[in-house]
CSV table of C-alpha atoms in Angstrom, one decimal:
chain,number,residue,atom,x,y,z
L,19,MET,CA,-27.6,-164.9,73.8
L,20,ASN,CA,-26.3,-164.9,70.2
L,21,VAL,CA,-28.7,-166.6,68.1
L,22,PHE,CA,-26.8,-168.0,64.6
L,23,THR,CA,-28.9,-168.8,61.7
L,24,ASN,CA,-29.8,-172.1,61.3
L,25,ALA,CA,-27.1,-174.1,58.5
L,26,ALA,CA,-30.1,-175.4,57.1
L,27,SER,CA,-31.5,-173.1,55.6
L,28,ALA,CA,-29.0,-170.7,54.5
L,29,ASP,CA,-27.6,-172.5,51.7
L,30,PRO,CA,-28.5,-175.8,49.4
L,31,TRP,CA,-27.5,-178.9,50.7
L,32,ALA,CA,-27.8,-182.1,49.8
L,33,GLU,CA,-28.6,-185.5,51.7
L,34,PRO,CA,-25.2,-186.8,52.3
L,35,TYR,CA,-26.3,-190.4,50.6
L,36,LYS,CA,-27.3,-192.1,48.1
L,37,ILE,CA,-30.2,-194.4,47.3
L,38,LYS,CA,-29.3,-198.4,46.7
L,39,MET,CA,-32.9,-200.2,47.6
L,40,VAL,CA,-35.9,-198.5,47.4
L,41,GLU,CA,-39.4,-199.7,48.9
L,42,LEU,CA,-42.7,-199.1,46.7
L,43,LEU,CA,-45.5,-197.2,48.0
L,44,LYS,CA,-49.1,-198.2,47.8
L,45,LYS,CA,-51.7,-195.6,47.2
L,46,THR,CA,-55.2,-195.1,47.9
L,47,THR,CA,-58.5,-194.6,47.3
L,48,LEU,CA,-60.4,-191.2,49.8
L,49,GLU,CA,-63.2,-194.2,50.2
L,50,GLU,CA,-60.3,-196.8,51.1
L,51,ARG,CA,-58.9,-194.4,53.7
L,52,ARG,CA,-62.3,-192.9,55.4
L,53,HIS,CA,-62.4,-196.8,55.8
L,54,ALA,CA,-59.5,-197.1,57.5
L,55,ILE,CA,-59.6,-194.6,59.9
L,56,ARG,CA,-63.1,-195.5,60.8
L,57,GLN,CA,-62.1,-199.1,61.1
L,58,ALA,CA,-59.0,-197.8,63.0
L,59,GLY,CA,-61.7,-195.2,65.2
L,60,TYR,CA,-59.8,-192.6,64.5
L,61,ASN,CA,-56.7,-193.5,66.1
L,62,THR,CA,-53.3,-193.1,63.1
L,63,PHE,CA,-51.8,-195.5,65.7
L,64,LEU,CA,-54.3,-198.9,64.7
L,65,LEU,CA,-53.9,-198.2,60.7
L,66,ARG,CA,-52.3,-200.8,59.1
L,67,SER,CA,-49.4,-199.4,57.7
L,68,ASP,CA,-50.5,-201.0,54.2
L,69,ASP,CA,-53.1,-198.1,54.3
L,70,VAL,CA,-50.3,-196.0,54.5
L,71,TYR,CA,-48.4,-193.2,51.9
L,72,ILE,CA,-46.3,-191.7,53.1
L,73,ASP,CA,-45.4,-192.1,56.6
L,74,LEU,CA,-44.1,-189.4,59.5
L,75,LEU,CA,-46.3,-191.2,62.8
L,76,THR,CA,-43.0,-191.5,64.5
L,77,ASP,CA,-38.9,-191.2,63.5
L,78,SER,CA,-38.6,-194.7,66.7
L,79,GLY,CA,-37.1,-197.5,64.9
L,80,VAL,CA,-38.2,-196.9,61.3
L,81,GLY,CA,-34.3,-195.0,59.9
L,82,ALA,CA,-33.4,-196.4,56.9
L,83,MET,CA,-30.1,-198.1,57.9
L,84,SER,CA,-27.0,-197.2,56.1
L,85,ASP,CA,-24.8,-200.1,53.7
L,86,ARG,CA,-22.4,-200.3,57.1
L,87,GLN,CA,-25.0,-201.1,59.4
L,88,TRP,CA,-26.3,-204.0,57.5
L,89,ALA,CA,-23.3,-204.8,56.9
L,90,GLY,CA,-22.8,-204.8,60.6
L,91,LEU,CA,-26.2,-207.5,61.3
L,92,MET,CA,-23.5,-210.3,59.4
L,93,ARG,CA,-21.1,-210.0,62.7
L,94,GLY,CA,-23.5,-210.4,65.1
L,95,ASP,CA,-22.2,-212.6,67.8
L,96,GLU,CA,-25.6,-214.4,69.1
L,97,ALA,CA,-22.6,-215.6,72.4
L,98,TYR,CA,-25.8,-215.9,75.1
L,99,ALA,CA,-22.6,-214.4,77.3
L,100,GLY,CA,-19.8,-212.2,76.7
L,101,SER,CA,-21.0,-211.5,72.9
L,102,ALA,CA,-18.1,-209.4,71.1
L,103,ASN,CA,-20.7,-207.0,69.5
L,104,PHE,CA,-21.9,-205.8,73.1
L,105,TYR,CA,-18.2,-204.6,74.2
L,106,HIS,CA,-18.3,-202.5,70.6
L,107,LEU,CA,-21.4,-201.2,71.9
L,108,SER,CA,-20.1,-200.2,75.1
L,109,GLU,CA,-16.3,-198.9,73.9
L,110,THR,CA,-18.8,-196.7,71.7
L,111,VAL,CA,-20.6,-195.3,74.1
L,112,THR,CA,-18.2,-194.4,76.1
L,113,GLU,CA,-16.1,-192.7,73.7
L,114,TYR,CA,-19.1,-190.9,71.9
L,115,TYR,CA,-21.2,-189.8,74.7
L,116,SER,CA,-18.7,-190.1,77.9
L,117,TYR,CA,-20.3,-192.7,80.1
L,118,THR,CA,-18.7,-195.4,82.0
L,119,TYR,CA,-21.4,-198.4,82.1
L,120,THR,CA,-23.8,-199.4,79.5
L,121,VAL,CA,-26.8,-201.7,80.3
L,122,PRO,CA,-28.4,-202.6,76.3
L,123,THR,CA,-32.3,-202.7,76.9
L,124,HIS,CA,-34.4,-204.0,73.8
L,125,GLN,CA,-35.8,-200.3,73.5
L,126,GLY,CA,-35.9,-196.8,75.0
L,127,ARG,CA,-39.1,-197.9,77.4
L,128,GLY,CA,-36.8,-201.1,79.3
L,129,ALA,CA,-34.3,-198.1,79.6
L,130,GLU,CA,-37.1,-196.5,81.9
L,131,ASN,CA,-38.4,-199.0,83.7
L,132,ILE,CA,-34.8,-200.7,85.1
L,133,LEU,CA,-33.8,-196.7,85.8
L,134,SER,CA,-37.4,-195.9,87.5
L,135,GLN,CA,-36.9,-199.0,90.1
L,136,ILE,CA,-33.2,-198.1,90.7
L,137,LEU,CA,-33.6,-194.7,91.5
L,138,ILE,CA,-37.5,-194.1,92.6
L,139,LYS,CA,-39.3,-194.0,96.2
L,140,PRO,CA,-43.0,-193.7,96.6
L,141,GLY,CA,-43.3,-190.6,97.0
L,142,ASP,CA,-40.0,-188.8,95.8
L,143,HIS,CA,-40.8,-186.4,93.2
L,144,VAL,CA,-38.8,-186.0,89.9
L,145,PRO,CA,-38.5,-182.8,87.7
L,146,GLY,CA,-37.5,-182.4,84.7
L,147,ASN,CA,-38.3,-180.1,80.9
L,148,MET,CA,-41.6,-181.0,79.9
L,149,TYR,CA,-42.7,-184.9,80.4
L,150,PHE,CA,-42.5,-187.6,77.8
L,151,THR,CA,-45.2,-190.3,77.7
L,152,THR,CA,-43.7,-193.4,79.3
L,153,THR,CA,-40.9,-192.1,80.9
L,154,ARG,CA,-43.6,-190.4,83.4
L,155,LEU,CA,-45.5,-193.5,83.5
L,156,HIS,CA,-42.8,-195.7,84.7
L,157,GLN,CA,-42.1,-192.6,87.4
L,158,GLU,CA,-45.4,-193.1,88.3
L,159,LEU,CA,-45.8,-196.6,88.9
L,160,ALA,CA,-42.7,-196.7,90.9
L,161,GLY,CA,-44.6,-194.1,93.4
L,162,GLY,CA,-43.0,-190.5,92.2
L,163,THR,CA,-44.0,-187.7,90.9
L,164,PHE,CA,-43.3,-185.4,87.3
L,165,VAL,CA,-42.3,-182.3,87.8
L,166,ASP,CA,-42.6,-179.7,84.8
L,167,VAL,CA,-39.9,-177.5,85.4
L,168,ILE,CA,-39.2,-176.5,81.8
L,169,ILE,CA,-39.1,-172.6,80.9
L,170,ASP,CA,-42.7,-170.9,79.9
L,171,GLU,CA,-41.7,-170.1,76.3
L,172,ALA,CA,-42.1,-173.6,75.9
L,173,HIS,CA,-45.5,-173.7,76.8
L,174,ASP,CA,-45.9,-170.9,73.6
L,175,PRO,CA,-46.3,-172.4,70.3
L,176,ALA,CA,-44.9,-168.4,69.2
L,177,SER,CA,-42.5,-168.0,70.6
L,178,LEU,CA,-39.0,-168.0,69.0
L,179,HIS,CA,-37.1,-168.7,72.0
L,180,PRO,CA,-34.1,-170.5,70.8
L,181,PHE,CA,-34.0,-173.0,73.2
L,182,LYS,CA,-37.0,-174.1,74.6
L,183,GLY,CA,-36.1,-177.0,76.2
L,184,SER,CA,-34.7,-175.4,78.7
L,185,VAL,CA,-35.2,-175.3,82.3
L,186,ASP,CA,-36.3,-172.8,85.0
L,187,ILE,CA,-33.6,-173.0,88.0
L,188,ALA,CA,-36.7,-170.6,90.3
L,189,LYS,CA,-38.8,-173.7,89.0
L,190,LEU,CA,-36.4,-176.3,90.6
L,191,ASP,CA,-35.7,-173.6,93.9
L,192,ALA,CA,-39.8,-174.0,94.0
L,193,LEU,CA,-39.2,-177.7,94.6
L,194,VAL,CA,-36.6,-178.6,96.6
L,195,GLU,CA,-38.0,-175.6,98.6
L,196,ARG,CA,-41.4,-177.2,99.1
L,197,VAL,CA,-40.9,-181.3,99.1
L,198,GLY,CA,-36.9,-181.0,100.2
L,199,ALA,CA,-33.8,-182.7,98.1
L,200,ALA,CA,-33.8,-185.8,100.3
L,201,ARG,CA,-37.4,-186.3,98.0
L,202,ILE,CA,-35.7,-185.4,94.6
L,203,PRO,CA,-33.8,-188.4,93.4
L,204,TYR,CA,-32.5,-186.8,89.9
L,205,VAL,CA,-33.1,-184.2,87.5
L,206,CYS,CA,-34.7,-185.7,84.2
L,207,ILE,CA,-33.1,-183.7,81.3
L,208,ALA,CA,-34.1,-184.0,78.1
L,209,THR,CA,-32.6,-183.2,74.9
L,210,CYS,CA,-34.5,-181.5,72.0
L,211,VAL,CA,-37.7,-182.1,73.8
L,212,ASN,CA,-40.4,-183.8,72.1
L,213,MET,CA,-43.5,-182.5,73.8
L,214,ALA,CA,-42.3,-179.7,73.6
L,215,GLY,CA,-42.0,-179.5,69.8
L,216,GLY,CA,-38.3,-181.1,69.4
L,217,GLN,CA,-36.9,-178.5,71.2
L,218,PRO,CA,-33.1,-177.7,72.8
L,219,ILE,CA,-31.9,-176.5,76.0
L,220,SER,CA,-28.6,-174.8,75.9
L,221,LEU,CA,-24.9,-175.8,77.1
L,222,ASP,CA,-25.1,-172.7,79.5
L,223,ASN,CA,-28.8,-174.2,80.5
L,224,LEU,CA,-27.8,-177.3,80.8
L,225,ARG,CA,-24.3,-175.6,83.1
L,226,GLN,CA,-26.9,-174.1,85.1
L,227,VAL,CA,-28.4,-177.4,86.1
L,228,ARG,CA,-25.4,-179.0,87.1
L,229,LEU,CA,-24.2,-176.6,89.5
L,230,TRP,CA,-27.7,-176.7,90.7
L,231,CYS,CA,-27.5,-181.0,91.3
L,232,ASP,CA,-24.0,-180.4,93.0
L,233,ARG,CA,-25.0,-177.9,95.2
L,234,HIS,CA,-28.6,-179.7,96.7
L,235,GLY,CA,-26.8,-183.7,95.8
L,236,ILE,CA,-29.0,-184.4,93.4
L,237,LEU,CA,-28.0,-186.1,90.0
L,238,ILE,CA,-28.8,-185.8,86.0
L,239,ILE,CA,-30.1,-188.3,84.2
L,240,HIS,CA,-30.3,-187.2,80.9
L,241,ASP,CA,-32.8,-188.3,78.1
L,242,MET,CA,-30.7,-189.1,74.8
L,243,THR,CA,-32.8,-189.5,72.8
L,244,ARG,CA,-32.4,-187.3,70.2
L,245,VAL,CA,-28.0,-185.1,71.4
L,246,ALA,CA,-27.2,-185.3,68.1
L,247,GLU,CA,-30.3,-183.1,66.9
L,248,ASN,CA,-30.1,-181.1,70.4
L,249,ALA,CA,-26.4,-180.4,69.8
L,250,TYR,CA,-26.2,-179.3,66.2
L,251,PHE,CA,-28.7,-176.3,67.4
L,252,ILE,CA,-26.7,-175.7,69.9
L,253,GLN,CA,-23.7,-175.3,66.9
L,254,GLN,CA,-26.4,-173.5,64.6
L,255,ARG,CA,-27.4,-171.1,68.1
L,256,GLU,CA,-25.3,-170.7,70.9
L,257,GLN,CA,-22.2,-169.0,70.9
L,258,GLY,CA,-18.9,-169.7,71.2
L,259,TYR,CA,-20.1,-173.0,69.7
L,260,ALA,CA,-20.1,-172.2,65.8
L,261,ASP,CA,-16.5,-174.2,65.3
L,262,LYS,CA,-17.0,-176.7,67.1
L,263,SER,CA,-18.5,-180.4,65.6
L,264,VAL,CA,-21.7,-182.3,66.8
L,265,ARG,CA,-19.6,-184.9,67.5
L,266,GLU,CA,-18.0,-182.6,69.9
L,267,ILE,CA,-20.4,-181.1,71.6
L,268,VAL,CA,-23.2,-184.8,71.9
L,269,HIS,CA,-19.1,-185.2,74.1
L,270,GLU,CA,-20.0,-182.4,75.9
L,271,ILE,CA,-24.0,-182.4,76.6
L,272,CYS,CA,-23.0,-185.9,77.7
L,273,ARG,CA,-20.1,-184.8,80.0
L,274,LEU,CA,-22.6,-182.7,83.1
L,275,THR,CA,-24.4,-185.7,83.3
L,276,ASP,CA,-24.4,-188.5,85.7
L,277,GLY,CA,-26.6,-191.3,83.6
L,278,ALA,CA,-28.8,-191.8,80.3
L,279,THR,CA,-31.7,-193.3,79.4
L,280,MET,CA,-31.6,-194.1,75.1
L,281,SER,CA,-34.2,-194.8,72.8
L,282,SER,CA,-31.2,-196.4,69.8
L,283,LYS,CA,-34.7,-196.4,67.8
L,284,LYS,CA,-34.2,-192.5,66.7
L,285,ASP,CA,-30.9,-190.9,66.4
L,286,ALA,CA,-28.9,-194.0,66.2
L,287,MET,CA,-31.1,-195.1,63.6
L,288,VAL,CA,-31.7,-198.8,64.2
L,289,ASN,CA,-34.7,-201.2,63.9
L,290,ILE,CA,-35.1,-201.7,68.1
L,291,GLY,CA,-32.7,-200.9,71.0
L,292,GLY,CA,-31.9,-199.0,73.3
L,293,PHE,CA,-29.7,-198.6,76.5
L,294,LEU,CA,-29.0,-197.6,80.2
L,295,ALA,CA,-26.3,-195.9,80.6
L,296,LEU,CA,-24.5,-194.8,84.1
L,297,ASN,CA,-21.4,-193.7,85.9
L,298,ASP,CA,-22.0,-194.9,89.4
L,299,GLU,CA,-20.5,-198.6,89.5
L,300,ALA,CA,-23.0,-198.9,92.9
L,301,LEU,CA,-26.0,-197.7,90.5
L,302,TYR,CA,-25.3,-199.9,87.3
L,303,GLU,CA,-24.4,-202.6,88.9
L,304,LYS,CA,-28.2,-202.4,90.5
L,305,ALA,CA,-29.0,-202.0,86.7
L,306,CYS,CA,-27.7,-205.3,85.9
L,307,ASN,CA,-29.8,-206.7,89.0
L,308,LEU,CA,-32.7,-205.9,87.4
L,309,VAL,CA,-31.9,-206.1,83.9
L,310,VAL,CA,-31.6,-210.4,84.1
L,311,VAL,CA,-35.0,-210.3,85.4
L,312,TYR,CA,-37.0,-207.8,83.0
L,313,GLU,CA,-34.9,-208.0,79.8
L,314,GLY,CA,-32.4,-210.4,79.7
L,315,LEU,CA,-28.1,-210.7,80.6
L,316,HIS,CA,-26.1,-207.8,80.9
L,317,THR,CA,-24.6,-208.2,77.9
L,318,TYR,CA,-27.1,-208.3,76.1
L,319,GLY,CA,-30.0,-207.1,77.9
L,320,GLY,CA,-33.6,-207.8,74.9
L,321,MET,CA,-30.8,-207.3,72.4
L,322,ALA,CA,-29.4,-209.6,69.2
L,323,GLY,CA,-26.2,-209.6,69.1
L,324,ARG,CA,-26.3,-208.5,64.5
L,325,ASP,CA,-28.3,-205.1,66.3
L,326,MET,CA,-26.0,-203.9,69.3
L,327,GLU,CA,-23.6,-204.3,66.1
L,328,ALA,CA,-25.7,-202.1,64.0
L,329,LEU,CA,-26.5,-199.8,66.8
L,330,ALA,CA,-22.8,-199.0,67.4
L,331,ILE,CA,-22.0,-198.3,64.0
L,332,GLY,CA,-25.3,-196.0,64.1
L,333,ILE,CA,-24.4,-193.8,67.1
L,334,THR,CA,-20.6,-193.3,65.1
L,335,GLU,CA,-23.1,-192.2,61.7
L,336,SER,CA,-25.5,-190.2,64.6
L,337,VAL,CA,-22.5,-187.5,65.2
L,338,ASP,CA,-21.5,-186.3,61.6
L,339,ASP,CA,-22.3,-182.8,61.0
L,340,GLU,CA,-23.7,-183.3,57.2
L,341,HIS,CA,-25.5,-186.1,58.1
L,342,ILE,CA,-27.6,-183.8,60.9
L,343,ARG,CA,-27.3,-181.1,58.5
L,344,ALA,CA,-29.8,-182.7,55.8
L,345,ARG,CA,-31.8,-184.4,58.6
L,346,VAL,CA,-32.8,-181.4,60.1
L,347,GLY,CA,-32.5,-179.0,57.1
L,348,GLN,CA,-35.8,-182.0,56.0
L,349,VAL,CA,-37.5,-181.1,58.7
L,350,GLU,CA,-37.2,-176.8,58.4
L,351,TYR,CA,-37.7,-177.8,54.8
L,352,LEU,CA,-41.0,-178.8,55.7
L,353,GLY,CA,-42.0,-176.7,57.9
L,354,ARG,CA,-41.1,-173.4,56.5
L,355,ASN,CA,-43.4,-174.1,53.6
L,356,LEU,CA,-45.9,-175.1,56.1
L,357,GLU,CA,-45.6,-171.7,57.6
L,358,SER,CA,-45.4,-169.5,54.1
L,359,LEU,CA,-48.7,-171.4,53.9
L,360,GLY,CA,-49.8,-169.3,56.9
L,361,VAL,CA,-50.7,-172.9,59.3
L,362,PRO,CA,-49.7,-172.4,62.6
L,363,ILE,CA,-47.1,-174.4,63.5
L,364,VAL,CA,-44.9,-174.6,66.9
L,365,LEU,CA,-41.5,-171.9,66.4
L,366,PRO,CA,-39.2,-172.1,65.8
L,367,ILE,CA,-38.7,-175.6,64.2
L,368,GLY,CA,-37.4,-178.3,66.3
L,369,GLY,CA,-35.1,-180.9,65.2
L,370,HIS,CA,-37.4,-184.2,64.2
L,371,ALA,CA,-40.8,-182.7,63.2
L,372,VAL,CA,-43.2,-180.6,62.4
L,373,PHE,CA,-46.0,-179.6,65.1
L,374,ILE,CA,-49.2,-178.3,63.7
L,375,ASP,CA,-51.2,-175.9,66.8
L,376,ALA,CA,-54.2,-177.5,66.1
L,377,ARG,CA,-56.2,-175.3,68.8
L,378,ALA,CA,-55.5,-172.4,66.6
L,379,THR,CA,-56.2,-174.8,63.4
L,380,LEU,CA,-59.5,-176.1,64.9
L,381,PRO,CA,-60.7,-173.1,67.2
L,382,HIS,CA,-64.6,-174.3,66.9
L,383,ILE,CA,-63.2,-178.0,68.5
L,384,PRO,CA,-63.3,-177.7,72.2
L,385,GLN,CA,-60.1,-179.3,73.5
L,386,SER,CA,-62.2,-181.5,76.0
L,387,GLN,CA,-62.9,-183.7,72.7
L,388,PHE,CA,-59.5,-184.1,71.4
L,389,PRO,CA,-58.9,-181.7,68.6
L,390,ALA,CA,-55.4,-182.7,67.4
L,391,GLN,CA,-56.6,-186.7,67.4
L,392,ALA,CA,-59.2,-184.9,65.3
L,393,LEU,CA,-57.1,-183.0,63.2
L,394,ALA,CA,-54.7,-186.1,62.7
L,395,ALA,CA,-57.8,-188.5,61.4
L,396,ALA,CA,-58.6,-185.8,59.2
L,397,LEU,CA,-54.7,-185.5,57.1
L,398,TYR,CA,-54.4,-188.6,56.9
L,399,VAL,CA,-58.0,-189.0,55.5
L,400,ASP,CA,-57.0,-186.9,52.6
L,401,ALA,CA,-53.8,-187.9,50.9
L,402,GLY,CA,-53.0,-191.3,53.6
L,403,VAL,CA,-50.3,-189.2,55.4
L,404,ARG,CA,-50.3,-190.5,58.6
L,405,VAL,CA,-49.0,-188.6,61.4
L,406,MET,CA,-49.5,-188.5,65.2
L,407,GLU,CA,-51.4,-187.2,68.1
L,408,ARG,CA,-49.4,-184.7,71.0
L,409,GLY,CA,-52.3,-183.1,73.1
L,410,VAL,CA,-54.6,-184.3,75.6
L,411,VAL,CA,-54.7,-187.4,74.4
L,412,SER,CA,-50.9,-188.1,75.3
L,413,ALA,CA,-51.4,-186.5,78.7
L,414,GLY,CA,-53.7,-188.7,80.1
L,415,ARG,CA,-56.1,-188.5,83.2
L,416,ASP,CA,-54.9,-186.2,86.4
L,417,LYS,CA,-54.5,-189.5,89.0
L,418,GLN,CA,-56.0,-187.5,91.8
L,419,THR,CA,-59.4,-186.0,89.8
L,420,GLY,CA,-59.4,-188.5,87.3
L,421,GLU,CA,-60.0,-185.7,84.9
L,422,ASN,CA,-57.8,-185.0,81.7
L,423,ILE,CA,-55.0,-183.4,81.9
L,424,MET,CA,-55.4,-179.9,79.4
L,425,PRO,CA,-52.0,-179.0,78.0
L,426,ARG,CA,-51.6,-175.7,76.5
L,427,LEU,CA,-49.9,-177.0,73.6
L,428,GLU,CA,-52.7,-179.5,71.0
L,429,LEU,CA,-50.5,-180.3,68.3
L,430,VAL,CA,-50.4,-182.8,65.9
L,431,ARG,CA,-46.8,-184.1,64.9
L,432,LEU,CA,-45.5,-184.8,61.4
L,433,THR,CA,-42.3,-186.9,62.6
L,434,LEU,CA,-39.9,-187.6,59.9
L,435,PRO,CA,-37.7,-189.9,59.6
L,436,ARG,CA,-34.4,-190.1,59.4
L,437,ARG,CA,-33.0,-191.3,55.2
L,438,VAL,CA,-36.2,-192.6,54.6
L,439,TYR,CA,-38.3,-189.6,52.3
L,440,THR,CA,-37.7,-187.9,49.6
L,441,GLN,CA,-37.9,-183.6,49.4
L,442,ALA,CA,-41.0,-184.4,46.8
L,443,HIS,CA,-42.7,-186.6,49.8
L,444,MET,CA,-42.2,-183.4,52.2
L,445,ASP,CA,-44.0,-181.4,48.7
L,446,VAL,CA,-47.1,-184.2,49.2
L,447,VAL,CA,-47.4,-183.5,52.7
L,448,VAL,CA,-47.8,-179.6,52.4
L,449,ALA,CA,-50.4,-180.1,49.2
L,450,SER,CA,-52.2,-182.5,51.9
L,451,VAL,CA,-52.1,-179.8,55.2
L,452,ALA,CA,-52.8,-177.2,52.6
L,453,ARG,CA,-56.1,-179.0,51.5
L,454,VAL,CA,-57.4,-180.3,54.8
L,455,MET,CA,-56.4,-176.5,56.2
L,456,ARG,CA,-58.8,-175.2,53.6
L,457,GLN,CA,-61.8,-176.9,55.1
L,458,ALA,CA,-61.0,-177.9,58.5
L,459,ASP,CA,-64.2,-176.2,59.8
L,460,GLN,CA,-66.0,-179.5,58.5
L,461,ILE,CA,-63.7,-181.2,60.9
L,462,LYS,CA,-65.5,-183.0,64.0
L,463,GLY,CA,-64.9,-183.7,67.6
L,464,LEU,CA,-64.1,-186.7,68.8
L,465,ARG,CA,-65.3,-188.3,72.3
L,466,PHE,CA,-64.0,-192.1,73.8
L,467,THR,CA,-65.2,-195.4,72.9
L,468,HIS,CA,-62.0,-197.7,74.5
L,469,GLU,CA,-59.8,-195.9,76.5
L,470,PRO,CA,-57.2,-197.9,78.3
L,471,GLU,CA,-56.1,-197.7,80.9
L,472,TYR,CA,-52.2,-196.6,80.1
L,473,LEU,CA,-50.9,-194.6,77.5
L,474,ARG,CA,-54.0,-194.0,75.5
L,475,PHE,CA,-53.1,-192.4,73.0
L,476,PHE,CA,-51.2,-196.1,71.5
L,477,ARG,CA,-54.8,-198.0,71.9
L,478,GLY,CA,-57.6,-195.7,72.6
L,479,ARG,CA,-60.8,-195.7,69.9
L,480,PHE,CA,-62.9,-192.3,69.1
L,481,THR,CA,-66.1,-191.7,67.2
L,482,GLU,CA,-67.3,-188.3,65.9
L,483,ILE,CA,-68.8,-186.1,67.8
L,484,ASP,CA,-72.4,-184.5,65.0
L,485,ALA,CA,-72.5,-181.0,65.2
L,486,GLY,CA,-76.2,-180.2,66.9
């Protein structure tokens, strides 16, 4: 495999846009932040946004829309049935992503819910290149069991493998030998795998998965939330794609799959919305039957017409090479600066976020005391920078034993919204992380005071564990 130098770091670049409107930020005092994090139960999801200075919690629904997208809002056709914006969206999905049928949903997890209900039966096993929280939950609620088939390098933060999101075909072979192909409704392929640190899958590997699935009569369903970023890494790292556009590579990725779930709040830079995309007419009909139950009519599915229009425009902007170069370049800028200070981060640097290795940063805190959650809280207290945990809290509990699942990756995610912050904001973040690193041995472990049954990282509350 020929690995190319990432163009984002090879040459100077500038954001391919200019700022037309600004939102003023609020700074708080150290005492105010200490009070705020205690009130939030040391969970950054429970902080009020008014108390946050630089918000790196997520890239979902928090990007800056373009003037074209804002103009598209004014062209919203809010007809209950047959909205013109639905047909524009559907045509755009087919043109850019190749899928034949589009079922709009209020966001990505709405698509995951419908997909899981139409494809998964109790006792099924769903292999995927690392779990994602909401995806796995919907699979489990439908009676399925998630099986991780990502390559081993994905679980090693220090591994420099250029495509850590790739699938280990031997793991697929072992699964089909154990449960049989009839018990595998589909293989879930995420592009730019979030929980692995925003790591891409290679096209060569995806073709191997396609051949494997064809041989066993199994579908490939694409979690395409960050497909454009994955395409950029293929362009930069995979032999034979340096002269291909991001748009062309995105289309090729999608063509190798049978359907997709999309949280449009990421790549497509809208505040709300998603869709389920399919090629099979019979599955589309089943999805339409359910979307009217859980979301809305099949031609709006939980979205306003204006939001579908903004989404269609956002799809076209998301595959622009200059946009992606700047988007990934800003993530790399933050990551390289942290790396230069000796901060242990997941390598190679991913497409949407920089992930700090909390176990390496806080070796004095056992994983049972949630070091990533503790580090995220400490980063907020230092400078008002909100980040999030991606470790044992996010992994949840084993359904059989009730014990905490202990993933090898115990990470803090610094997630960059698209087209929102400047490099100066990133410099502030770097300085804050450096200060916290110097006092890392003073950070205390945490224990739950409130643990929700599902997706506990969203609403769980903690308190510090006093040493001794």
